[in-house]
Amino acid sequence: MRLIIKNNYNACAKWTADYIAAKIINAAPSDEKPFVLGLPTGSTPLGVYKRLIELNQKGIISFKNVITFNMDEYVGLEASHPQSYHYFMMENFFNKIDIEKKNIHILDGMTDDPTGECRRYEEMITAAGGIDLFLGGCGCDGHIAFNEPGSSLTSKTRMKTLTDDTIAANARFFGGDQTQVPKTALTVGIGTICDAKEVLIMMTGLQKADALQHAIEGSVSQMWPVTALQLHKSAIIITDDDCTDKLRVGTVKYFKGIEAKIKDVEVE
């Protein structure tokens, strides 16, 4: 696993966006061989999306031959609902880049057949050739997507009941009213994420320090789903200085020493 440590969130977002852009550019995707990208929602990726939009509008990168699969969607919210992840992605990313609408995949939270919808989602990922790079965030309790503590580390796309902590954290998007937050969601599984050829997780801020400590120094455990990345053949966590607060000094020095020898990706 690589641990990239930057000064602050903005530096993390720029590095992440440039890394993704470079991966797509180097892959030279085509109709016959598209690049398949897994994507998250929430506040964590906003800076990444802003940077990718900028690179797209400058003509540095194109998304015409990129296929996307989003991590999750609330159950019971129409795609037009301002707090649905369909709406989030269209407003914050897809409507501002040159991606083909047919290449956008987001779970249907209004489906009458959640089990079938989740099965079809896995089948679509397989049909696309698997995910080349899965970008994600991580909760304070170590959850990725809606894979809460206790989730199977080999789980696939399914419906999950949200914990009280997740509902409380997401209430800020619903005017602070926890009663308005959906109680269930459709989500890719930890196994789905780890099936990707590469996984890139952003974790920033002091509030994520415990999760980062478990991810880097702790044992693999279903109670901290992010620890599954320790078993992945090509996983990267990018974080800021504040988030490393719980790591050993020696751990921070070790990873900073390694990355000092590697030139950062620049796409312009």
C-alpha positions as protocol buffer text, in pm:
chain_id: "A"
residue {
  index: 1
  type: MET
  ca { x: 0 y: 0 z: 0 }
}
residue {
  index: 2
  type: ARG
  ca { x: 111 y: 354 z: -74 }
}
residue {
  index: 3
  type: LEU
  ca { x: 40 y: 633 z: 172 }
}
residue {
  index: 4
  type: ILE
  ca { x: 67 y: 980 z: 19 }
}
residue {
  index: 5
  type: ILE
  ca { x: 84 y: 1264 z: 274 }
}
residue {
  index: 6
  type: LYS
  ca { x: 21 y: 1621 z: 162 }
}
residue {
  index: 7
  type: ASN
  ca { x: -5 y: 1946 z: 353 }
}
residue {
  index: 8
  type: ASN
  ca { x: -381 y: 1998 z: 323 }
}
residue {
  index: 9
  type: TYR
  ca { x: -702 y: 1894 z: 150 }
}
residue {
  index: 10
  type: ASN
  ca { x: -646 y: 2108 z: -159 }
}
residue {
  index: 11
  type: ALA
  ca { x: -307 y: 1951 z: -221 }
}
residue {
  index: 12
  type: CYS
  ca { x: -461 y: 1605 z: -179 }
}
residue {
  index: 13
  type: ALA
  ca { x: -742 y: 1684 z: -422 }
}
residue {
  index: 14
  type: LYS
  ca { x: -503 y: 1816 z: -687 }
}
residue {
  index: 15
  type: TRP
  ca { x: -272 y: 1517 z: -656 }
}
residue {
  index: 16
  type: THR
  ca { x: -564 y: 1276 z: -679 }
}
residue {
  index: 17
  type: ALA
  ca { x: -718 y: 1443 z: -983 }
}
residue {
  index: 18
  type: ASP
  ca { x: -384 y: 1463 z: -1163 }
}
residue {
  index: 19
  type: TYR
  ca { x: -316 y: 1097 z: -1084 }
}
residue {
  index: 20
  type: ILE
  ca { x: -653 y: 990 z: -1226 }
}
residue {
  index: 21
  type: ALA
  ca { x: -608 y: 1212 z: -1531 }
}
residue {
  index: 22
  type: ALA
  ca { x: -264 y: 1067 z: -1600 }
}
residue {
  index: 23
  type: LYS
  ca { x: -401 y: 713 z: -1571 }
}
residue {
  index: 24
  type: ILE
  ca { x: -671 y: 789 z: -1826 }
}
residue {
  index: 25
  type: ILE
  ca { x: -433 y: 968 z: -2064 }
}
residue {
  index: 26
  type: ASN
  ca { x: -178 y: 687 z: -2048 }
}
residue {
  index: 27
  type: ALA
  ca { x: -447 y: 425 z: -2109 }
}
residue {
  index: 28
  type: ALA
  ca { x: -550 y: 604 z: -2431 }
}
residue {
  index: 29
  type: PRO
  ca { x: -907 y: 470 z: -2400 }
}
residue {
  index: 30
  type: SER
  ca { x: -1114 y: 397 z: -2711 }
}
residue {
  index: 31
  type: ASP
  ca { x: -1463 y: 273 z: -2795 }
}
residue {
  index: 32
  type: GLU
  ca { x: -1326 y: -79 z: -2805 }
}
residue {
  index: 33
  type: LYS
  ca { x: -1121 y: -45 z: -2485 }
}
residue {
  index: 34
  type: PRO
  ca { x: -1266 y: 220 z: -2251 }
}
residue {
  index: 35
  type: PHE
  ca { x: -1123 y: 322 z: -1916 }
}
residue {
  index: 36
  type: VAL
  ca { x: -1354 y: 215 z: -1631 }
}
residue {
  index: 37
  type: LEU
  ca { x: -1363 y: 447 z: -1331 }
}
residue {
  index: 38
  type: GLY
  ca { x: -1534 y: 397 z: -995 }
}
residue {
  index: 39
  type: LEU
  ca { x: -1653 y: 716 z: -827 }
}
residue {
  index: 40
  type: PRO
  ca { x: -1781 y: 838 z: -487 }
}
residue {
  index: 41
  type: THR
  ca { x: -2006 y: 1121 z: -372 }
}
residue {
  index: 42
  type: GLY
  ca { x: -1993 y: 1339 z: -62 }
}
residue {
  index: 43
  type: SER
  ca { x: -1771 y: 1633 z: 29 }
}
residue {
  index: 44
  type: THR
  ca { x: -1443 y: 1442 z: -2 }
}
residue {
  index: 45
  type: PRO
  ca { x: -1423 y: 1422 z: -385 }
}
residue {
  index: 46
  type: LEU
  ca { x: -1550 y: 1774 z: -462 }
}
residue {
  index: 47
  type: GLY
  ca { x: -1201 y: 1920 z: -502 }
}
residue {
  index: 48
  type: VAL
  ca { x: -1103 y: 1626 z: -722 }
}
residue {
  index: 49
  type: TYR
  ca { x: -1404 y: 1676 z: -948 }
}
residue {
  index: 50
  type: LYS
  ca { x: -1336 y: 2049 z: -972 }
}
residue {
  index: 51
  type: ARG
  ca { x: -980 y: 1983 z: -1087 }
}
residue {
  index: 52
  type: LEU
  ca { x: -1086 y: 1713 z: -1336 }
}
residue {
  index: 53
  type: ILE
  ca { x: -1347 y: 1950 z: -1482 }
}
residue {
  index: 54
  type: GLU
  ca { x: -1076 y: 2213 z: -1522 }
}
residue {
  index: 55
  type: LEU
  ca { x: -846 y: 1967 z: -1701 }
}
residue {
  index: 56
  type: ASN
  ca { x: -1131 y: 1858 z: -1926 }
}
residue {
  index: 57
  type: GLN
  ca { x: -1227 y: 2213 z: -2018 }
}
residue {
  index: 58
  type: LYS
  ca { x: -865 y: 2291 z: -2101 }
}
residue {
  index: 59
  type: GLY
  ca { x: -861 y: 1995 z: -2339 }
}
residue {
  index: 60
  type: ILE
  ca { x: -596 y: 1809 z: -2139 }
}
residue {
  index: 61
  type: ILE
  ca { x: -820 y: 1509 z: -2071 }
}
residue {
  index: 62
  type: SER
  ca { x: -1133 y: 1365 z: -2231 }
}
residue {
  index: 63
  type: PHE
  ca { x: -1398 y: 1144 z: -2073 }
}
residue {
  index: 64
  type: LYS
  ca { x: -1560 y: 1038 z: -2402 }
}
residue {
  index: 65
  type: ASN
  ca { x: -1424 y: 686 z: -2369 }
}
residue {
  index: 66
  type: VAL
  ca { x: -1453 y: 661 z: -1992 }
}
residue {
  index: 67
  type: ILE
  ca { x: -1719 y: 443 z: -1827 }
}
residue {
  index: 68
  type: THR
  ca { x: -1813 y: 525 z: -1468 }
}
residue {
  index: 69
  type: PHE
  ca { x: -1973 y: 326 z: -1187 }
}
residue {
  index: 70
  type: ASN
  ca { x: -2075 y: 512 z: -875 }
}
residue {
  index: 71
  type: MET
  ca { x: -2039 y: 356 z: -533 }
}
residue {
  index: 72
  type: ASP
  ca { x: -2388 y: 394 z: -393 }
}
residue {
  index: 73
  type: GLU
  ca { x: -2732 y: 553 z: -386 }
}
residue {
  index: 74
  type: TYR
  ca { x: -2996 y: 611 z: -120 }
}
residue {
  index: 75
  type: VAL
  ca { x: -3303 y: 391 z: -131 }
}
residue {
  index: 76
  type: GLY
  ca { x: -3623 y: 589 z: -185 }
}
residue {
  index: 77
  type: LEU
  ca { x: -3483 y: 906 z: -343 }
}
residue {
  index: 78
  type: GLU
  ca { x: -3575 y: 996 z: -700 }
}
residue {
  index: 79
  type: ALA
  ca { x: -3282 y: 1075 z: -929 }
}
residue {
  index: 80
  type: SER
  ca { x: -3410 y: 1434 z: -938 }
}
residue {
  index: 81
  type: HIS
  ca { x: -3404 y: 1471 z: -558 }
}
residue {
  index: 82
  type: PRO
  ca { x: -3140 y: 1732 z: -459 }
}
residue {
  index: 83
  type: GLN
  ca { x: -2984 y: 1489 z: -210 }
}
residue {
  index: 84
  type: SER
  ca { x: -2978 y: 1185 z: -438 }
}
residue {
  index: 85
  type: TYR
  ca { x: -2638 y: 1077 z: -561 }
}
residue {
  index: 86
  type: HIS
  ca { x: -2766 y: 1089 z: -919 }
}
residue {
  index: 87
  type: TYR
  ca { x: -2834 y: 1460 z: -870 }
}
residue {
  index: 88
  type: PHE
  ca { x: -2502 y: 1515 z: -692 }
}
residue {
  index: 89
  type: MET
  ca { x: -2299 y: 1358 z: -970 }
}
residue {
  index: 90
  type: MET
  ca { x: -2477 y: 1539 z: -1250 }
}
residue {
  index: 91
  type: GLU
  ca { x: -2451 y: 1877 z: -1079 }
}
residue {
  index: 92
  type: ASN
  ca { x: -2095 y: 1845 z: -953 }
}
residue {
  index: 93
  type: PHE
  ca { x: -1930 y: 1649 z: -1231 }
}
residue {
  index: 94
  type: PHE
  ca { x: -2104 y: 1480 z: -1521 }
}
residue {
  index: 95
  type: ASN
  ca { x: -2289 y: 1786 z: -1659 }
}
residue {
  index: 96
  type: LYS
  ca { x: -1957 y: 1972 z: -1678 }
}
residue {
  index: 97
  type: ILE
  ca { x: -1745 y: 1720 z: -1869 }
}
residue {
  index: 98
  type: ASP
  ca { x: -1763 y: 1548 z: -2207 }
}
residue {
  index: 99
  type: ILE
  ca { x: -1870 y: 1206 z: -2081 }
}
residue {
  index: 100
  type: GLU
  ca { x: -2128 y: 1010 z: -2281 }
}
residue {
  index: 101
  type: LYS
  ca { x: -2448 y: 970 z: -2078 }
}
residue {
  index: 102
  type: LYS
  ca { x: -2470 y: 603 z: -2179 }
}
residue {
  index: 103
  type: ASN
  ca { x: -2139 y: 546 z: -1999 }
}
residue {
  index: 104
  type: ILE
  ca { x: -2268 y: 670 z: -1663 }
}
residue {
  index: 105
  type: HIS
  ca { x: -2385 y: 402 z: -1419 }
}
residue {
  index: 106
  type: ILE
  ca { x: -2547 y: 478 z: -1083 }
}
residue {
  index: 107
  type: LEU
  ca { x: -2755 y: 237 z: -876 }
}
residue {
  index: 108
  type: ASP
  ca { x: -3133 y: 294 z: -893 }
}
residue {
  index: 109
  type: GLY
  ca { x: -3258 y: 372 z: -544 }
}
residue {
  index: 110
  type: MET
  ca { x: -3619 y: 365 z: -666 }
}
residue {
  index: 111
  type: THR
  ca { x: -3608 y: 11 z: -799 }
}
residue {
  index: 112
  type: ASP
  ca { x: -3883 y: -233 z: -703 }
}
residue {
  index: 113
  type: ASP
  ca { x: -3622 y: -512 z: -706 }
}
residue {
  index: 114
  type: PRO
  ca { x: -3316 y: -409 z: -500 }
}
residue {
  index: 115
  type: THR
  ca { x: -3162 y: -756 z: -514 }
}
residue {
  index: 116
  type: GLY
  ca { x: -3197 y: -772 z: -892 }
}
residue {
  index: 117
  type: GLU
  ca { x: -3067 y: -418 z: -932 }
}
residue {
  index: 118
  type: CYS
  ca { x: -2755 y: -500 z: -731 }
}
residue {
  index: 119
  type: ARG
  ca { x: -2698 y: -822 z: -926 }
}
residue {
  index: 120
  type: ARG
  ca { x: -2732 y: -637 z: -1257 }
}
residue {
  index: 121
  type: TYR
  ca { x: -2487 y: -373 z: -1137 }
}
residue {
  index: 122
  type: GLU
  ca { x: -2222 y: -637 z: -1071 }
}
residue {
  index: 123
  type: GLU
  ca { x: -2295 y: -789 z: -1412 }
}
residue {
  index: 124
  type: MET
  ca { x: -2250 y: -450 z: -1583 }
}
residue {
  index: 125
  type: ILE
  ca { x: -1914 y: -400 z: -1411 }
}
residue {
  index: 126
  type: THR
  ca { x: -1802 y: -741 z: -1531 }
}
residue {
  index: 127
  type: ALA
  ca { x: -1929 y: -673 z: -1884 }
}
residue {
  index: 128
  type: ALA
  ca { x: -1729 y: -348 z: -1889 }
}
residue {
  index: 129
  type: GLY
  ca { x: -1411 y: -543 z: -1818 }
}
residue {
  index: 130
  type: GLY
  ca { x: -1389 y: -460 z: -1449 }
}
residue {
  index: 131
  type: ILE
  ca { x: -1301 y: -131 z: -1285 }
}
residue {
  index: 132
  type: ASP
  ca { x: -957 y: 6 z: -1367 }
}
residue {
  index: 133
  type: LEU
  ca { x: -945 y: 255 z: -1081 }
}
residue {
  index: 134
  type: PHE
  ca { x: -1188 y: 298 z: -794 }
}
residue {
  index: 135
  type: LEU
  ca { x: -1178 y: 637 z: -620 }
}
residue {
  index: 136
  type: GLY
  ca { x: -1336 y: 655 z: -277 }
}
residue {
  index: 137
  type: GLY
  ca { x: -1355 y: 831 z: 54 }
}
residue {
  index: 138
  type: CYS
  ca { x: -1364 y: 690 z: 405 }
}
residue {
  index: 139
  type: GLY
  ca { x: -1583 y: 764 z: 705 }
}
residue {
  index: 140
  type: CYS
  ca { x: -1462 y: 835 z: 1057 }
}
residue {
  index: 141
  type: ASP
  ca { x: -1551 y: 477 z: 1150 }
}
residue {
  index: 142
  type: GLY
  ca { x: -1361 y: 332 z: 856 }
}
residue {
  index: 143
  type: HIS
  ca { x: -1659 y: 270 z: 628 }
}
residue {
  index: 144
  type: ILE
  ca { x: -1616 y: 288 z: 251 }
}
residue {
  index: 145
  type: ALA
  ca { x: -1925 y: 361 z: 40 }
}
residue {
  index: 146
  type: PHE
  ca { x: -2205 y: 237 z: 268 }
}
residue {
  index: 147
  type: ASN
  ca { x: -2007 y: -63 z: 393 }
}
residue {
  index: 148
  type: GLU
  ca { x: -2046 y: 7 z: 762 }
}
residue {
  index: 149
  type: PRO
  ca { x: -1839 y: -156 z: 1040 }
}
residue {
  index: 150
  type: GLY
  ca { x: -1920 y: -524 z: 1048 }
}
residue {
  index: 151
  type: SER
  ca { x: -1956 y: -552 z: 670 }
}
residue {
  index: 152
  type: SER
  ca { x: -1808 y: -858 z: 506 }
}
residue {
  index: 153
  type: LEU
  ca { x: -1474 y: -781 z: 347 }
}
residue {
  index: 154
  type: THR
  ca { x: -1574 y: -998 z: 49 }
}
residue {
  index: 155
  type: SER
  ca { x: -1919 y: -839 z: 8 }
}
residue {
  index: 156
  type: LYS
  ca { x: -2064 y: -746 z: -331 }
}
residue {
  index: 157
  type: THR
  ca { x: -2322 y: -486 z: -431 }
}
residue {
  index: 158
  type: ARG
  ca { x: -2627 y: -506 z: -203 }
}
residue {
  index: 159
  type: MET
  ca { x: -2872 y: -310 z: 12 }
}
residue {
  index: 160
  type: LYS
  ca { x: -2742 y: -195 z: 351 }
}
residue {
  index: 161
  type: THR
  ca { x: -2901 y: -41 z: 659 }
}
residue {
  index: 162
  type: LEU
  ca { x: -2718 y: 275 z: 766 }
}
residue {
  index: 163
  type: THR
  ca { x: -2581 y: 315 z: 1118 }
}
residue {
  index: 164
  type: ASP
  ca { x: -2690 y: 596 z: 1348 }
}
residue {
  index: 165
  type: ASP
  ca { x: -2344 y: 753 z: 1312 }
}
residue {
  index: 166
  type: THR
  ca { x: -2371 y: 763 z: 932 }
}
residue {
  index: 167
  type: ILE
  ca { x: -2723 y: 903 z: 946 }
}
residue {
  index: 168
  type: ALA
  ca { x: -2607 y: 1172 z: 1190 }
}
residue {
  index: 169
  type: ALA
  ca { x: -2307 y: 1257 z: 971 }
}
residue {
  index: 170
  type: ASN
  ca { x: -2522 y: 1282 z: 657 }
}
residue {
  index: 171
  type: ALA
  ca { x: -2793 y: 1489 z: 824 }
}
residue {
  index: 172
  type: ARG
  ca { x: -2598 y: 1803 z: 731 }
}
residue {
  index: 173
  type: PHE
  ca { x: -2709 y: 1744 z: 372 }
}
residue {
  index: 174
  type: PHE
  ca { x: -3074 y: 1728 z: 486 }
}
residue {
  index: 175
  type: GLY
  ca { x: -3091 y: 2055 z: 676 }
}
residue {
  index: 176
  type: GLY
  ca { x: -2962 y: 1887 z: 992 }
}
residue {
  index: 177
  type: ASP
  ca { x: -3278 y: 1677 z: 1021 }
}
residue {
  index: 178
  type: GLN
  ca { x: -3183 y: 1313 z: 1079 }
}
residue {
  index: 179
  type: THR
  ca { x: -3542 y: 1201 z: 1018 }
}
residue {
  index: 180
  type: GLN
  ca { x: -3507 y: 1307 z: 655 }
}
residue {
  index: 181
  type: VAL
  ca { x: -3200 y: 1091 z: 592 }
}
residue {
  index: 182
  type: PRO
  ca { x: -3288 y: 759 z: 422 }
}
residue {
  index: 183
  type: LYS
  ca { x: -3223 y: 459 z: 647 }
}
residue {
  index: 184
  type: THR
  ca { x: -3106 y: 224 z: 370 }
}
residue {
  index: 185
  type: ALA
  ca { x: -2892 y: 247 z: 60 }
}
residue {
  index: 186
  type: LEU
  ca { x: -2771 y: 37 z: -230 }
}
residue {
  index: 187
  type: THR
  ca { x: -2393 y: 10 z: -227 }
}
residue {
  index: 188
  type: VAL
  ca { x: -2106 y: -168 z: -392 }
}
residue {
  index: 189
  type: GLY
  ca { x: -1939 y: -411 z: -154 }
}
residue {
  index: 190
  type: ILE
  ca { x: -1589 y: -415 z: -14 }
}
residue {
  index: 191
  type: GLY
  ca { x: -1526 y: -710 z: -244 }
}
residue {
  index: 192
  type: THR
  ca { x: -1652 y: -508 z: -541 }
}
residue {
  index: 193
  type: ILE
  ca { x: -1413 y: -225 z: -458 }
}
residue {
  index: 194
  type: CYS
  ca { x: -1119 y: -456 z: -401 }
}
residue {
  index: 195
  type: ASP
  ca { x: -1186 y: -633 z: -732 }
}
residue {
  index: 196
  type: ALA
  ca { x: -1076 y: -310 z: -905 }
}
residue {
  index: 197
  type: LYS
  ca { x: -730 y: -313 z: -1057 }
}
residue {
  index: 198
  type: GLU
  ca { x: -641 y: -11 z: -843 }
}
residue {
  index: 199
  type: VAL
  ca { x: -807 y: 157 z: -544 }
}
residue {
  index: 200
  type: LEU
  ca { x: -743 y: 518 z: -440 }
}
residue {
  index: 201
  type: ILE
  ca { x: -893 y: 639 z: -111 }
}
residue {
  index: 202
  type: MET
  ca { x: -891 y: 1000 z: 12 }
}
residue {
  index: 203
  type: MET
  ca { x: -888 y: 1062 z: 389 }
}
residue {
  index: 204
  type: THR
  ca { x: -832 y: 1413 z: 521 }
}
residue {
  index: 205
  type: GLY
  ca { x: -885 y: 1602 z: 844 }
}
residue {
  index: 206
  type: LEU
  ca { x: -828 y: 1528 z: 1211 }
}
residue {
  index: 207
  type: GLN
  ca { x: -1169 y: 1358 z: 1238 }
}
residue {
  index: 208
  type: LYS
  ca { x: -1045 y: 1074 z: 1015 }
}
residue {
  index: 209
  type: ALA
  ca { x: -725 y: 1014 z: 1215 }
}
residue {
  index: 210
  type: ASP
  ca { x: -852 y: 702 z: 1392 }
}
residue {
  index: 211
  type: ALA
  ca { x: -965 y: 547 z: 1064 }
}
residue {
  index: 212
  type: LEU
  ca { x: -629 y: 619 z: 902 }
}
residue {
  index: 213
  type: GLN
  ca { x: -441 y: 470 z: 1196 }
}
residue {
  index: 214
  type: HIS
  ca { x: -640 y: 148 z: 1167 }
}
residue {
  index: 215
  type: ALA
  ca { x: -600 y: 143 z: 788 }
}
residue {
  index: 216
  type: ILE
  ca { x: -220 y: 174 z: 803 }
}
residue {
  index: 217
  type: GLU
  ca { x: -109 y: 30 z: 1136 }
}
residue {
  index: 218
  type: GLY
  ca { x: -401 y: -183 z: 1251 }
}
residue {
  index: 219
  type: SER
  ca { x: -502 y: -540 z: 1175 }
}
residue {
  index: 220
  type: VAL
  ca { x: -741 y: -631 z: 896 }
}
residue {
  index: 221
  type: SER
  ca { x: -1089 y: -629 z: 1051 }
}
residue {
  index: 222
  type: GLN
  ca { x: -1449 y: -614 z: 935 }
}
residue {
  index: 223
  type: MET
  ca { x: -1505 y: -360 z: 1212 }
}
residue {
  index: 224
  type: TRP
  ca { x: -1280 y: -121 z: 1019 }
}
residue {
  index: 225
  type: PRO
  ca { x: -1370 y: -191 z: 653 }
}
residue {
  index: 226
  type: VAL
  ca { x: -1095 y: 35 z: 519 }
}
residue {
  index: 227
  type: THR
  ca { x: -838 y: -213 z: 650 }
}
residue {
  index: 228
  type: ALA
  ca { x: -931 y: -443 z: 359 }
}
residue {
  index: 229
  type: LEU
  ca { x: -703 y: -225 z: 146 }
}
residue {
  index: 230
  type: GLN
  ca { x: -406 y: -388 z: 318 }
}
residue {
  index: 231
  type: LEU
  ca { x: -485 y: -699 z: 114 }
}
residue {
  index: 232
  type: HIS
  ca { x: -516 y: -519 z: -219 }
}
residue {
  index: 233
  type: LYS
  ca { x: -238 y: -554 z: -474 }
}
residue {
  index: 234
  type: SER
  ca { x: -248 y: -186 z: -573 }
}
residue {
  index: 235
  type: ALA
  ca { x: -400 y: 45 z: -312 }
}
residue {
  index: 236
  type: ILE
  ca { x: -323 y: 408 z: -239 }
}
residue {
  index: 237
  type: ILE
  ca { x: -442 y: 622 z: 50 }
}
residue {
  index: 238
  type: ILE
  ca { x: -386 y: 996 z: 13 }
}
residue {
  index: 239
  type: THR
  ca { x: -413 y: 1203 z: 328 }
}
residue {
  index: 240
  type: ASP
  ca { x: -314 y: 1535 z: 482 }
}
residue {
  index: 241
  type: ASP
  ca { x: -92 y: 1616 z: 778 }
}
residue {
  index: 242
  type: ASP
  ca { x: -385 y: 1661 z: 1019 }
}
residue {
  index: 243
  type: CYS
  ca { x: -514 y: 1311 z: 947 }
}
residue {
  index: 244
  type: THR
  ca { x: -181 y: 1151 z: 1042 }
}
residue {
  index: 245
  type: ASP
  ca { x: -221 y: 1266 z: 1404 }
}
residue {
  index: 246
  type: LYS
  ca { x: -266 y: 911 z: 1539 }
}
residue {
  index: 247
  type: LEU
  ca { x: 8 y: 746 z: 1331 }
}
residue {
  index: 248
  type: ARG
  ca { x: 347 y: 669 z: 1483 }
}
residue {
  index: 249
  type: VAL
  ca { x: 615 y: 924 z: 1401 }
}
residue {
  index: 250
  type: GLY
  ca { x: 820 y: 646 z: 1246 }
}
residue {
  index: 251
  type: THR
  ca { x: 532 y: 546 z: 1021 }
}
residue {
  index: 252
  type: VAL
  ca { x: 492 y: 900 z: 889 }
}
residue {
  index: 253
  type: LYS
  ca { x: 866 y: 934 z: 831 }
}
residue {
  index: 254
  type: TYR
  ca { x: 874 y: 599 z: 650 }
}
residue {
  index: 255
  type: PHE
  ca { x: 603 y: 685 z: 399 }
}
residue {
  index: 256
  type: LYS
  ca { x: 720 y: 1044 z: 349 }
}
residue {
  index: 257
  type: GLY
  ca { x: 1071 y: 913 z: 286 }
}
residue {
  index: 258
  type: ILE
  ca { x: 950 y: 675 z: 17 }
}
residue {
  index: 259
  type: GLU
  ca { x: 735 y: 934 z: -160 }
}
residue {
  index: 260
  type: ALA
  ca { x: 1017 y: 1189 z: -156 }
}
residue {
  index: 261
  type: LYS
  ca { x: 1194 y: 962 z: -404 }
}
residue {
  index: 262
  type: ILE
  ca { x: 893 y: 948 z: -639 }
}
residue {
  index: 263
  type: LYS
  ca { x: 812 y: 1240 z: -865 }
}
residue {
  index: 264
  type: ASP
  ca { x: 456 y: 1367 z: -833 }
}
residue {
  index: 265
  type: VAL
  ca { x: 230 y: 1330 z: -1134 }
}
residue {
  index: 266
  type: GLU
  ca { x: 175 y: 1655 z: -1325 }
}
residue {
  index: 267
  type: VAL
  ca { x: -58 y: 1674 z: -1623 }
}
residue {
  index: 268
  type: GLU
  ca { x: 4 y: 2031 z: -1734 }
}
